[in-house]
CSV table of C-alpha atoms in Angstrom, one decimal:
chain,number,residue,atom,x,y,z
A,30,MET,CA,36.5,158.3,122.9
A,31,VAL,CA,35.3,154.7,122.6
A,32,VAL,CA,33.2,153.1,125.3
A,33,LEU,CA,33.2,149.3,125.6
A,34,ILE,CA,30.1,147.8,127.0
A,35,ASP,CA,29.9,144.1,128.1
A,36,PHE,CA,26.7,142.4,127.4
A,37,PRO,CA,25.9,139.2,129.3
A,38,ALA,CA,25.7,136.0,127.2
A,39,PRO,CA,22.3,134.4,126.9
A,40,VAL,CA,21.6,131.6,129.3
A,41,GLY,CA,20.7,129.2,126.5
A,42,HIS,CA,24.1,129.4,124.9
A,43,LEU,CA,25.9,128.7,128.1
A,44,SER,CA,23.9,125.5,128.7
A,45,THR,CA,24.6,124.4,125.1
A,46,ALA,CA,28.4,124.9,125.6
A,47,GLY,CA,28.4,122.9,128.8
A,48,ASP,CA,26.7,120.0,127.1
A,49,MET,CA,29.4,119.9,124.2
A,50,ARG,CA,31.2,116.5,123.8
A,51,MET,CA,34.0,115.2,121.5
A,52,PRO,CA,32.6,114.1,118.1
A,53,PHE,CA,34.3,110.7,118.2
A,54,SER,CA,32.8,107.3,118.6
A,55,ASP,CA,33.8,104.9,121.4
A,56,THR,CA,35.7,102.7,119.0
A,57,VAL,CA,38.0,105.6,118.0
A,58,LYS,CA,38.6,106.5,121.6
A,59,TYR,CA,39.6,102.9,122.5
A,60,CYS,CA,42.0,102.8,119.5
A,61,ILE,CA,43.7,106.0,120.6
A,62,LEU,CA,44.0,104.6,124.1
A,63,GLY,CA,45.5,101.3,122.8
A,64,ILE,CA,48.1,103.2,120.8
A,65,SER,CA,49.1,105.2,123.8
A,66,VAL,CA,49.5,102.1,125.9
A,67,THR,CA,51.6,100.4,123.2
A,68,LEU,CA,54.0,103.4,122.9
A,69,LEU,CA,54.4,103.4,126.6
A,70,LEU,CA,55.3,99.7,126.7
A,71,VAL,CA,57.9,100.2,123.9
A,72,ALA,CA,59.5,103.1,125.8
A,73,LEU,CA,59.7,100.9,128.9
A,74,VAL,CA,61.3,98.1,126.9
A,75,ILE,CA,64.0,100.4,125.5
A,76,LEU,CA,64.7,101.8,128.9
A,77,ALA,CA,65.0,98.3,130.4
A,78,TRP,CA,67.4,97.3,127.5
A,79,GLN,CA,69.6,100.3,128.1
A,80,ILE,CA,69.8,99.6,131.8
A,81,PHE,CA,70.7,96.0,131.1
A,82,ARG,CA,73.6,97.1,128.7
A,83,CYS,CA,74.8,99.6,131.3
A,84,CYS,CA,74.9,96.9,134.0
A,85,THR,CA,76.6,94.2,131.9
A,86,GLN,CA,79.2,96.3,130.1
A,87,SER,CA,82.7,95.7,131.5
A,88,PRO,CA,84.5,98.7,133.1
A,89,SER,CA,87.6,98.3,130.9
A,90,ALA,CA,85.7,99.7,128.0
A,91,TYR,CA,85.0,102.8,129.9
A,92,MET,CA,88.7,103.0,130.9
A,93,ARG,CA,89.8,102.7,127.3
A,94,GLN,CA,87.3,105.3,126.1
A,95,ASP,CA,88.3,107.7,128.9
A,96,ALA,CA,92.0,107.2,128.0
A,97,VAL,CA,91.4,108.0,124.3
A,98,ASN,CA,89.3,111.0,125.2
A,99,SER,CA,92.0,112.3,127.6
A,100,ASP,CA,94.6,111.9,124.9
A,101,LEU,CA,92.6,113.8,122.4
A,102,LEU,CA,91.9,116.6,125.0
A,103,TYR,CA,95.6,116.7,125.8
A,104,THR,CA,96.6,117.0,122.1
A,105,GLU,CA,93.9,119.7,121.6
A,106,GLU,CA,95.2,121.7,124.6
A,107,LYS,CA,98.7,121.3,123.4
A,108,SER,CA,97.8,122.5,119.9
A,109,ARG,CA,96.1,125.5,121.3
A,110,ARG,CA,99.2,126.4,123.3
A,111,ALA,CA,101.3,126.0,120.2
A,112,GLY,CA,98.9,128.2,118.3
A,113,ASN,CA,99.7,131.1,120.5
A,114,HIS,CA,103.3,131.2,119.2
A,115,SER,CA,102.8,130.1,115.5
A,116,GLY,CA,99.8,129.1,113.4
A,117,ALA,CA,101.4,126.3,111.4
A,118,PRO,CA,102.4,123.7,114.0
A,119,SER,CA,98.9,123.6,115.6
A,120,THR,CA,97.3,121.8,112.6
A,121,ARG,CA,100.1,119.3,112.6
A,122,VAL,CA,99.7,118.5,116.3
A,123,GLU,CA,95.9,118.0,115.9
A,124,GLU,CA,96.4,115.7,112.9
A,125,VAL,CA,99.0,113.6,114.7
A,126,GLY,CA,96.8,113.4,117.9
A,127,THR,CA,93.7,112.3,115.9
A,128,GLU,CA,95.8,109.8,114.0
A,129,VAL,CA,97.2,108.3,117.2
A,130,GLY,CA,93.7,108.0,118.7
A,131,ARG,CA,92.4,106.3,115.6
A,132,LEU,CA,95.3,103.9,115.4
A,133,SER,CA,94.9,103.0,119.1
A,134,ARG,CA,91.3,102.1,118.6
A,135,CYS,CA,92.1,100.1,115.4
A,136,LEU,CA,94.8,98.2,117.3
A,137,SER,CA,92.5,97.4,120.2
A,138,GLN,CA,89.9,96.0,117.8
A,139,THR,CA,92.4,93.9,115.9
A,140,SER,CA,94.0,92.5,119.1
A,141,CYS,CA,90.5,91.4,120.3
A,142,SER,CA,89.7,89.6,117.1
A,143,PRO,CA,92.6,87.4,115.9
A,144,THR,CA,90.2,85.3,113.8
A,145,GLY,CA,90.0,88.0,111.2
A,146,SER,CA,93.7,88.1,110.6
A,147,SER,CA,94.0,84.3,110.5
A,148,GLN,CA,91.2,84.2,107.9
A,149,ALA,CA,93.0,86.8,105.8
A,150,ASP,CA,96.3,84.8,106.1
A,151,ARG,CA,94.6,81.7,104.9
A,152,HIS,CA,93.0,83.5,102.0
A,153,MET,CA,96.5,84.8,101.0
A,154,GLU,CA,98.0,81.3,101.3
A,155,GLU,CA,95.3,79.9,99.0
A,156,GLN,CA,95.9,82.6,96.4
A,157,ASN,CA,99.7,82.0,96.5
A,158,ARG,CA,99.4,78.2,96.4
A,159,VAL,CA,100.2,76.5,93.1
A,160,ASP,CA,98.5,73.3,92.2
A,161,GLY,CA,99.1,70.9,89.3
A,162,SER,CA,101.9,69.3,87.4
A,163,LEU,CA,103.2,69.5,83.8
A,164,ARG,CA,104.1,66.4,81.8
A,165,PHE,CA,106.4,66.9,78.8
A,166,SER,CA,109.2,65.3,76.7
A,167,ILE,CA,112.5,66.7,75.5
A,168,TYR,CA,115.0,65.4,73.0
A,169,TYR,CA,118.1,66.7,71.3
A,170,ASP,CA,119.1,65.4,67.8
A,171,GLN,CA,122.9,65.6,67.6
A,172,LEU,CA,123.0,65.0,63.9
A,173,GLN,CA,120.8,68.0,63.0
A,174,SER,CA,121.6,70.0,66.1
A,175,GLN,CA,117.9,70.3,66.8
A,176,LEU,CA,116.1,70.5,70.1
A,177,VAL,CA,112.6,69.0,70.2
A,178,VAL,CA,110.1,69.8,73.0
A,179,THR,CA,106.7,68.2,73.3
A,180,VAL,CA,104.1,69.4,75.8
A,181,LEU,CA,101.9,66.4,76.7
A,182,GLN,CA,99.5,67.3,79.5
A,183,VAL,CA,98.8,69.5,82.5
A,184,GLU,CA,97.2,67.7,85.5
A,185,GLY,CA,95.5,68.9,88.7
A,186,LEU,CA,94.9,72.5,87.9
A,187,ARG,CA,92.7,74.5,90.3
A,188,ASP,CA,91.1,77.9,89.8
A,189,HIS,CA,91.2,79.7,93.2
A,190,SER,CA,89.3,82.8,91.9
A,191,GLN,CA,86.4,80.7,90.6
A,192,LYS,CA,85.2,83.6,88.4
A,193,HIS,CA,85.2,81.8,85.1
A,194,SER,CA,86.1,78.4,83.6
A,195,LEU,CA,89.8,77.9,82.9
A,196,GLN,CA,91.2,78.2,79.4
A,197,PRO,CA,94.8,77.0,80.0
A,198,PHE,CA,97.7,77.1,77.5
A,199,VAL,CA,101.5,76.7,77.9
A,200,LYS,CA,104.0,79.3,76.9
A,201,LEU,CA,107.6,78.0,76.4
A,202,SER,CA,110.7,80.1,76.5
A,203,LEU,CA,114.2,78.9,75.6
A,204,MET,CA,116.5,81.1,77.6
A,205,TRP,CA,120.3,81.6,77.4
A,206,ALA,CA,122.5,82.9,80.2
A,207,GLY,CA,124.6,85.8,78.9
A,208,SER,CA,127.1,88.0,80.7
A,209,GLU,CA,126.9,89.2,84.2
A,210,GLY,CA,125.2,92.5,84.9
A,211,VAL,CA,126.3,95.4,87.1
A,212,GLU,CA,125.8,95.3,90.8
A,213,LEU,CA,122.2,96.4,91.4
A,214,GLY,CA,120.7,97.2,94.8
A,215,GLY,CA,119.2,94.0,96.3
A,216,SER,CA,119.8,91.9,93.2
A,217,THR,CA,121.1,88.4,93.7
A,218,ASP,CA,121.5,85.5,91.4
A,219,GLU,CA,119.1,82.6,91.5
A,220,GLU,CA,121.9,80.1,91.9
A,221,GLY,CA,123.6,81.7,94.8
A,222,GLU,CA,123.0,84.7,97.0
A,223,GLY,CA,125.4,87.6,96.9
A,224,SER,CA,126.8,87.0,93.4
A,225,ALA,CA,126.3,89.3,90.5
A,226,PRO,CA,123.1,88.9,88.6
A,227,ILE,CA,123.1,87.1,85.3
A,228,LEU,CA,121.4,88.6,82.2
A,229,TRP,CA,119.1,86.2,80.4
A,230,ALA,CA,118.2,86.3,76.7
A,231,VAL,CA,115.2,84.6,75.1
A,232,LEU,CA,116.2,82.6,72.1
A,233,GLN,CA,112.9,81.1,71.1
A,234,GLU,CA,109.3,81.4,72.3
A,235,TRP,CA,106.3,79.1,71.6
A,236,ARG,CA,102.7,78.8,72.6
A,237,THR,CA,100.5,75.8,72.7
A,238,ARG,CA,96.8,75.8,71.7
A,239,ILE,CA,94.1,76.8,74.2
A,240,VAL,CA,92.0,74.1,75.8
A,241,LYS,CA,88.8,75.5,77.1
A,242,GLY,CA,87.1,74.5,80.4
A,243,SER,CA,89.5,71.7,81.4
A,244,TYR,CA,91.5,71.2,84.6
A,245,ASN,CA,93.5,68.4,83.1
A,246,PRO,CA,94.1,69.6,79.5
A,247,LEU,CA,95.8,67.4,76.9
A,248,PHE,CA,98.0,69.2,74.4
A,249,GLY,CA,100.4,67.0,72.4
A,250,ASP,CA,102.0,70.1,70.7
A,251,GLN,CA,105.6,69.7,69.5
A,252,PHE,CA,108.2,72.5,69.0
A,253,SER,CA,111.7,72.4,67.6
A,254,CYS,CA,114.6,74.8,67.0
A,255,VAL,CA,118.1,74.5,65.6
A,256,LEU,CA,121.0,75.2,68.0
A,257,HIS,CA,124.1,76.0,66.0
A,258,GLU,CA,125.8,78.7,68.1
A,259,HIS,CA,124.3,77.9,71.5
A,260,ARG,CA,125.3,74.3,72.2
A,261,ASP,CA,126.5,75.0,75.7
A,262,PHE,CA,123.6,73.4,77.5
A,263,ASP,CA,124.9,74.5,80.9
A,264,ARG,CA,123.8,78.0,79.9
A,265,LEU,CA,120.4,77.0,78.5
A,266,ARG,CA,117.2,76.8,80.4
A,267,LEU,CA,113.7,76.0,79.3
A,268,ARG,CA,110.9,77.8,81.1
A,269,MET,CA,107.3,76.6,80.6
A,270,GLU,CA,104.5,78.8,82.0
A,271,VAL,CA,100.9,77.5,82.4
A,272,ARG,CA,98.6,80.4,81.8
A,273,ASP,CA,94.9,81.1,81.8
A,274,PHE,CA,93.8,82.8,78.6
A,275,ASP,CA,92.3,86.3,78.7
A,276,LYS,CA,90.9,88.0,75.6
A,277,PHE,CA,92.4,91.3,76.7
A,278,SER,CA,95.9,89.7,76.8
A,279,ARG,CA,96.0,89.9,80.6
A,280,HIS,CA,96.8,86.2,80.9
A,281,THR,CA,97.1,84.8,84.5
A,282,VAL,CA,100.2,82.7,85.2
A,283,LEU,CA,99.0,79.6,87.1
A,284,GLY,CA,102.5,78.2,87.6
A,285,GLU,CA,105.7,77.5,85.9
A,286,VAL,CA,108.4,74.8,85.4
A,287,ARG,CA,112.1,75.6,84.8
A,288,VAL,CA,114.3,72.9,83.3
A,289,PRO,CA,118.1,73.4,83.2
A,290,LEU,CA,119.1,71.5,80.1
A,291,GLY,CA,122.7,70.9,81.2
A,292,LYS,CA,121.5,68.5,83.9
A,293,LEU,CA,119.5,66.2,81.5
A,294,ASN,CA,120.6,63.4,79.2
A,295,MET,CA,118.7,64.3,76.0
A,296,SER,CA,120.4,61.9,73.7
A,297,TYR,CA,117.1,60.0,73.6
A,298,PRO,CA,113.5,61.2,74.1
A,299,LEU,CA,113.1,61.9,77.8
A,300,GLU,CA,109.6,62.2,79.3
A,301,LEU,CA,109.3,64.1,82.6
A,302,GLN,CA,106.6,65.3,84.9
A,303,GLU,CA,107.3,68.3,87.2
A,304,ASP,CA,105.2,70.1,89.8
A,305,LEU,CA,104.2,73.6,89.0
A,306,GLN,CA,106.1,76.2,91.0
A,307,ILE,CA,105.4,79.9,91.9
A,308,PRO,CA,106.2,82.1,89.0
A,309,GLN,CA,109.4,84.2,89.3
A,310,LYS,CA,110.9,86.8,87.0
A,311,VAL,CA,114.4,86.8,85.7
A,312,LEU,CA,116.8,89.6,84.8
A,313,GLY,CA,116.6,90.3,81.1
A,314,GLY,CA,118.6,93.5,80.9
A,315,GLU,CA,119.5,96.8,82.6
A,316,THR,CA,118.4,100.3,82.1
A,317,LEU,CA,120.0,103.6,83.1
A,318,LEU,CA,117.2,105.8,84.2
A,319,SER,CA,117.3,109.5,85.2
A,320,LEU,CA,114.6,111.1,87.3
A,321,LYS,CA,113.9,114.8,88.2
A,322,VAL,CA,110.9,116.3,90.0
A,323,LEU,CA,109.8,119.9,89.7
A,324,PRO,CA,107.3,120.5,92.5
A,325,THR,CA,106.4,124.1,91.6
A,326,ALA,CA,105.6,123.3,88.0
A,327,GLN,CA,104.1,119.9,89.0
A,328,ARG,CA,106.2,118.1,86.5
A,329,LEU,CA,108.2,114.9,86.5
A,330,GLU,CA,111.0,114.4,84.0
A,331,VAL,CA,112.0,110.8,83.2
A,332,GLY,CA,115.1,110.3,81.1
A,333,LEU,CA,115.9,107.0,79.4
A,334,LEU,CA,119.7,107.1,78.9
A,335,LYS,CA,120.9,103.5,78.1
A,336,VAL,CA,119.7,100.0,77.9
A,337,ARG,CA,122.1,97.1,78.3
A,338,MET,CA,121.0,93.6,77.2
A,339,VAL,CA,122.5,90.3,76.0
A,340,LEU,CA,122.8,89.9,72.2
A,341,ALA,CA,121.9,86.3,71.6
A,342,GLU,CA,122.4,86.8,67.8
A,343,ILE,CA,123.6,89.7,65.8
A,344,SER,CA,120.8,91.2,63.7
A,345,SER,CA,120.8,94.6,61.9
A,346,ASP,CA,117.0,95.0,61.5
A,347,THR,CA,116.0,94.9,65.1
A,348,ALA,CA,115.4,98.1,67.1
A,349,LEU,CA,114.4,98.9,70.7
A,350,TYR,CA,111.9,101.5,72.0
A,351,ALA,CA,110.5,102.2,75.5
A,352,ARG,CA,107.0,102.9,76.6
A,353,ILE,CA,106.9,105.0,79.8
A,354,SER,CA,103.8,105.6,81.9
A,355,VAL,CA,103.2,107.3,85.3
A,356,GLN,CA,100.5,105.9,87.6
A,357,CYS,CA,99.0,108.1,90.3
A,358,ASN,CA,96.6,106.7,92.9
A,359,HIS,CA,96.0,103.5,90.9
A,360,SER,CA,95.0,105.6,87.8
A,361,LYS,CA,97.1,105.6,84.6
A,362,LEU,CA,98.2,108.9,83.1
A,363,ARG,CA,98.9,109.3,79.4
A,364,HIS,CA,101.9,107.2,78.4
A,365,GLN,CA,104.7,108.3,76.1
A,366,LYS,CA,107.0,106.4,73.8
A,367,THR,CA,110.6,107.0,72.9
A,368,SER,CA,112.0,106.8,69.4
A,369,ALA,CA,113.2,103.5,68.0
A,370,VAL,CA,117.0,102.9,68.2
A,371,ALA,CA,118.9,100.1,66.5
A,372,ARG,CA,119.7,97.4,69.0
A,373,ARG,CA,123.2,97.1,70.3
A,374,LEU,CA,124.9,95.5,73.3
A,375,VAL,CA,124.4,98.9,74.9
A,376,THR,CA,121.6,100.8,73.2
A,377,VAL,CA,121.9,104.6,73.8
A,378,PHE,CA,118.7,106.7,73.9
A,379,ASN,CA,119.4,109.9,75.8
A,380,GLU,CA,115.8,111.0,75.7
A,381,VAL,CA,113.9,112.9,78.4
A,382,LEU,CA,110.1,112.7,78.6
A,383,MET,CA,108.1,115.1,80.7
A,384,PHE,CA,104.8,114.3,82.6
A,385,SER,CA,102.4,116.8,84.1
A,386,LEU,CA,101.4,115.5,87.6
A,387,PRO,CA,97.8,115.9,88.8
A,388,ASP,CA,96.8,117.1,92.3
A,389,PHE,CA,97.7,113.7,93.9
A,390,PRO,CA,100.7,113.6,96.2
A,391,LEU,CA,103.9,112.5,94.5
A,392,GLN,CA,104.2,109.7,97.1
A,393,GLN,CA,101.2,108.0,95.5
A,394,CYS,CA,102.8,107.8,92.0
A,395,LYS,CA,105.0,105.3,90.4
A,396,ILE,CA,106.8,105.0,87.1
A,397,VAL,CA,106.5,102.0,84.8
A,398,VAL,CA,109.1,101.5,82.0
A,399,SER,CA,108.5,98.8,79.4
A,400,VAL,CA,111.1,98.0,76.7
A,401,TYR,CA,110.0,96.4,73.4
A,402,GLU,CA,111.8,94.9,70.5
A,403,MET,CA,110.6,95.6,66.9
A,404,GLN,CA,111.6,94.7,63.4
A,405,MET,CA,112.6,97.7,61.2
A,406,THR,CA,112.4,96.0,57.8
A,407,ARG,CA,109.2,94.0,58.1
A,408,MET,CA,105.9,94.3,59.9
A,409,SER,CA,105.7,92.1,63.0
A,410,ASN,CA,104.3,92.1,66.5
A,411,ASN,CA,106.4,94.0,69.0
A,412,HIS,CA,108.0,91.8,71.6
A,413,LEU,CA,108.2,92.8,75.3
A,414,ILE,CA,111.8,92.4,76.5
A,415,GLY,CA,111.5,93.6,80.1
A,416,GLN,CA,109.8,95.9,82.5
A,417,LEU,CA,110.7,97.9,85.6
A,418,THR,CA,108.8,99.9,88.2
A,419,VAL,CA,110.1,102.8,90.3
A,420,GLY,CA,108.1,104.3,93.1
A,421,LYS,CA,106.9,104.0,96.7
A,422,GLU,CA,105.1,100.8,97.4
A,423,LYS,CA,103.1,99.9,100.5
A,424,SER,CA,105.9,98.1,102.2
A,425,SER,CA,109.1,99.6,100.8
A,426,GLU,CA,110.4,102.6,98.8
A,427,ASP,CA,112.8,102.4,95.9
A,428,GLU,CA,116.2,103.9,96.6
A,429,HIS,CA,116.1,105.9,93.4
A,430,TRP,CA,112.8,107.3,94.3
A,431,SER,CA,114.0,108.5,97.7
A,432,LEU,CA,117.1,110.1,96.1
A,433,MET,CA,114.9,111.9,93.6
A,434,MET,CA,112.7,113.2,96.5
A,435,HIS,CA,115.8,114.5,98.4
A,436,SER,CA,117.3,116.1,95.3
A,437,VAL,CA,114.6,118.4,94.1
A,438,ARG,CA,115.1,120.0,90.7
A,439,GLN,CA,118.3,117.9,90.2
A,440,PRO,CA,118.4,114.9,87.9
A,441,VAL,CA,119.4,111.6,89.6
A,442,ALA,CA,120.5,108.6,87.4
A,443,LYS,CA,120.6,105.0,88.5
A,444,TRP,CA,120.7,101.5,86.9
A,445,HIS,CA,117.6,99.4,87.2
A,446,GLY,CA,117.0,95.8,86.2
A,447,LEU,CA,114.5,94.8,83.4
A,448,LEU,CA,112.5,91.8,84.5
A,449,ILE,CA,110.9,89.2,82.2
């Protein structure tokens, strides 16, 4: 058994404890007091600012917020009710309700700030605007059946991107209107709406020299070609594109000029100056394409069946091949090439290429088909004849793409136009 005995403390120690004080000087005490007062003032200022915002805020903002909150609560309650019967629809209802709330808030913000949309429209107009003019001369020598084109000067160019100094050059294409193509969806002729599209063939192509750092470049380059078989000037057109040079061959088209030769009197040298227009592509051929999607295997089968083009001249050493690539979520997958086939009026390939799709949704993918011409007997640069794109864009969806999505595991074939 342990006995606890309390001994009284000595009187000297109690007096010493009563005389104890804080071991800080008066300066430190005043500093602590000043900091405390400062923090108190800051808290009062913040409180006054919150009271001012609460008093000045309009009641419509509260009404909008309450409406959004009530919509979200309603959708959540609806999803919980649907979840009692089946588990799958509840997730869909919550996603739709959240998306509706987010879109309503975005629409309310955009409606209150019209200046942002107007600035974006002005920026798009500046990018689409084409400035400058092209001065050139053209002459046809009837004795030698020779067409002579001289590019003189480009005036009034303007670089809207302002990322680097311009390096302009002019690309010339002498084009010949061949036969009419098949009726493609949404295809109309440039001369009149509703008529069958016309297939164009490139007879000759030239390029001027590059003039660095000039907005009014002088060229003086002359080009000529002999026209023995294509003397029908009503079917000839000269297209001149002013381009900004890029070392990776991604040249930017600044503007173009199209000259119908049948409307000019070229018996003597004729000097003209035309304003640059917005570049537009023409129909250079047609391709019969087959598509099939296999969602379980995550594969896409692209079949190149036929390519129909205009034969400007008969040549036995020219061949065609296609380069097909699939782009998903703005990233390129590995491209594939078909075998080279001798060029005919209708070139038959009948080749199917298979692509393994990543985890991205198929709606974010598109197919790009590029058809090239090559020489079989000698080494030369491959020439791009035309290109087409099939997929779902931001504003529209290709008809062939929608047919493929509705016909799963079944090939769907359709004609497409090759644009140059």
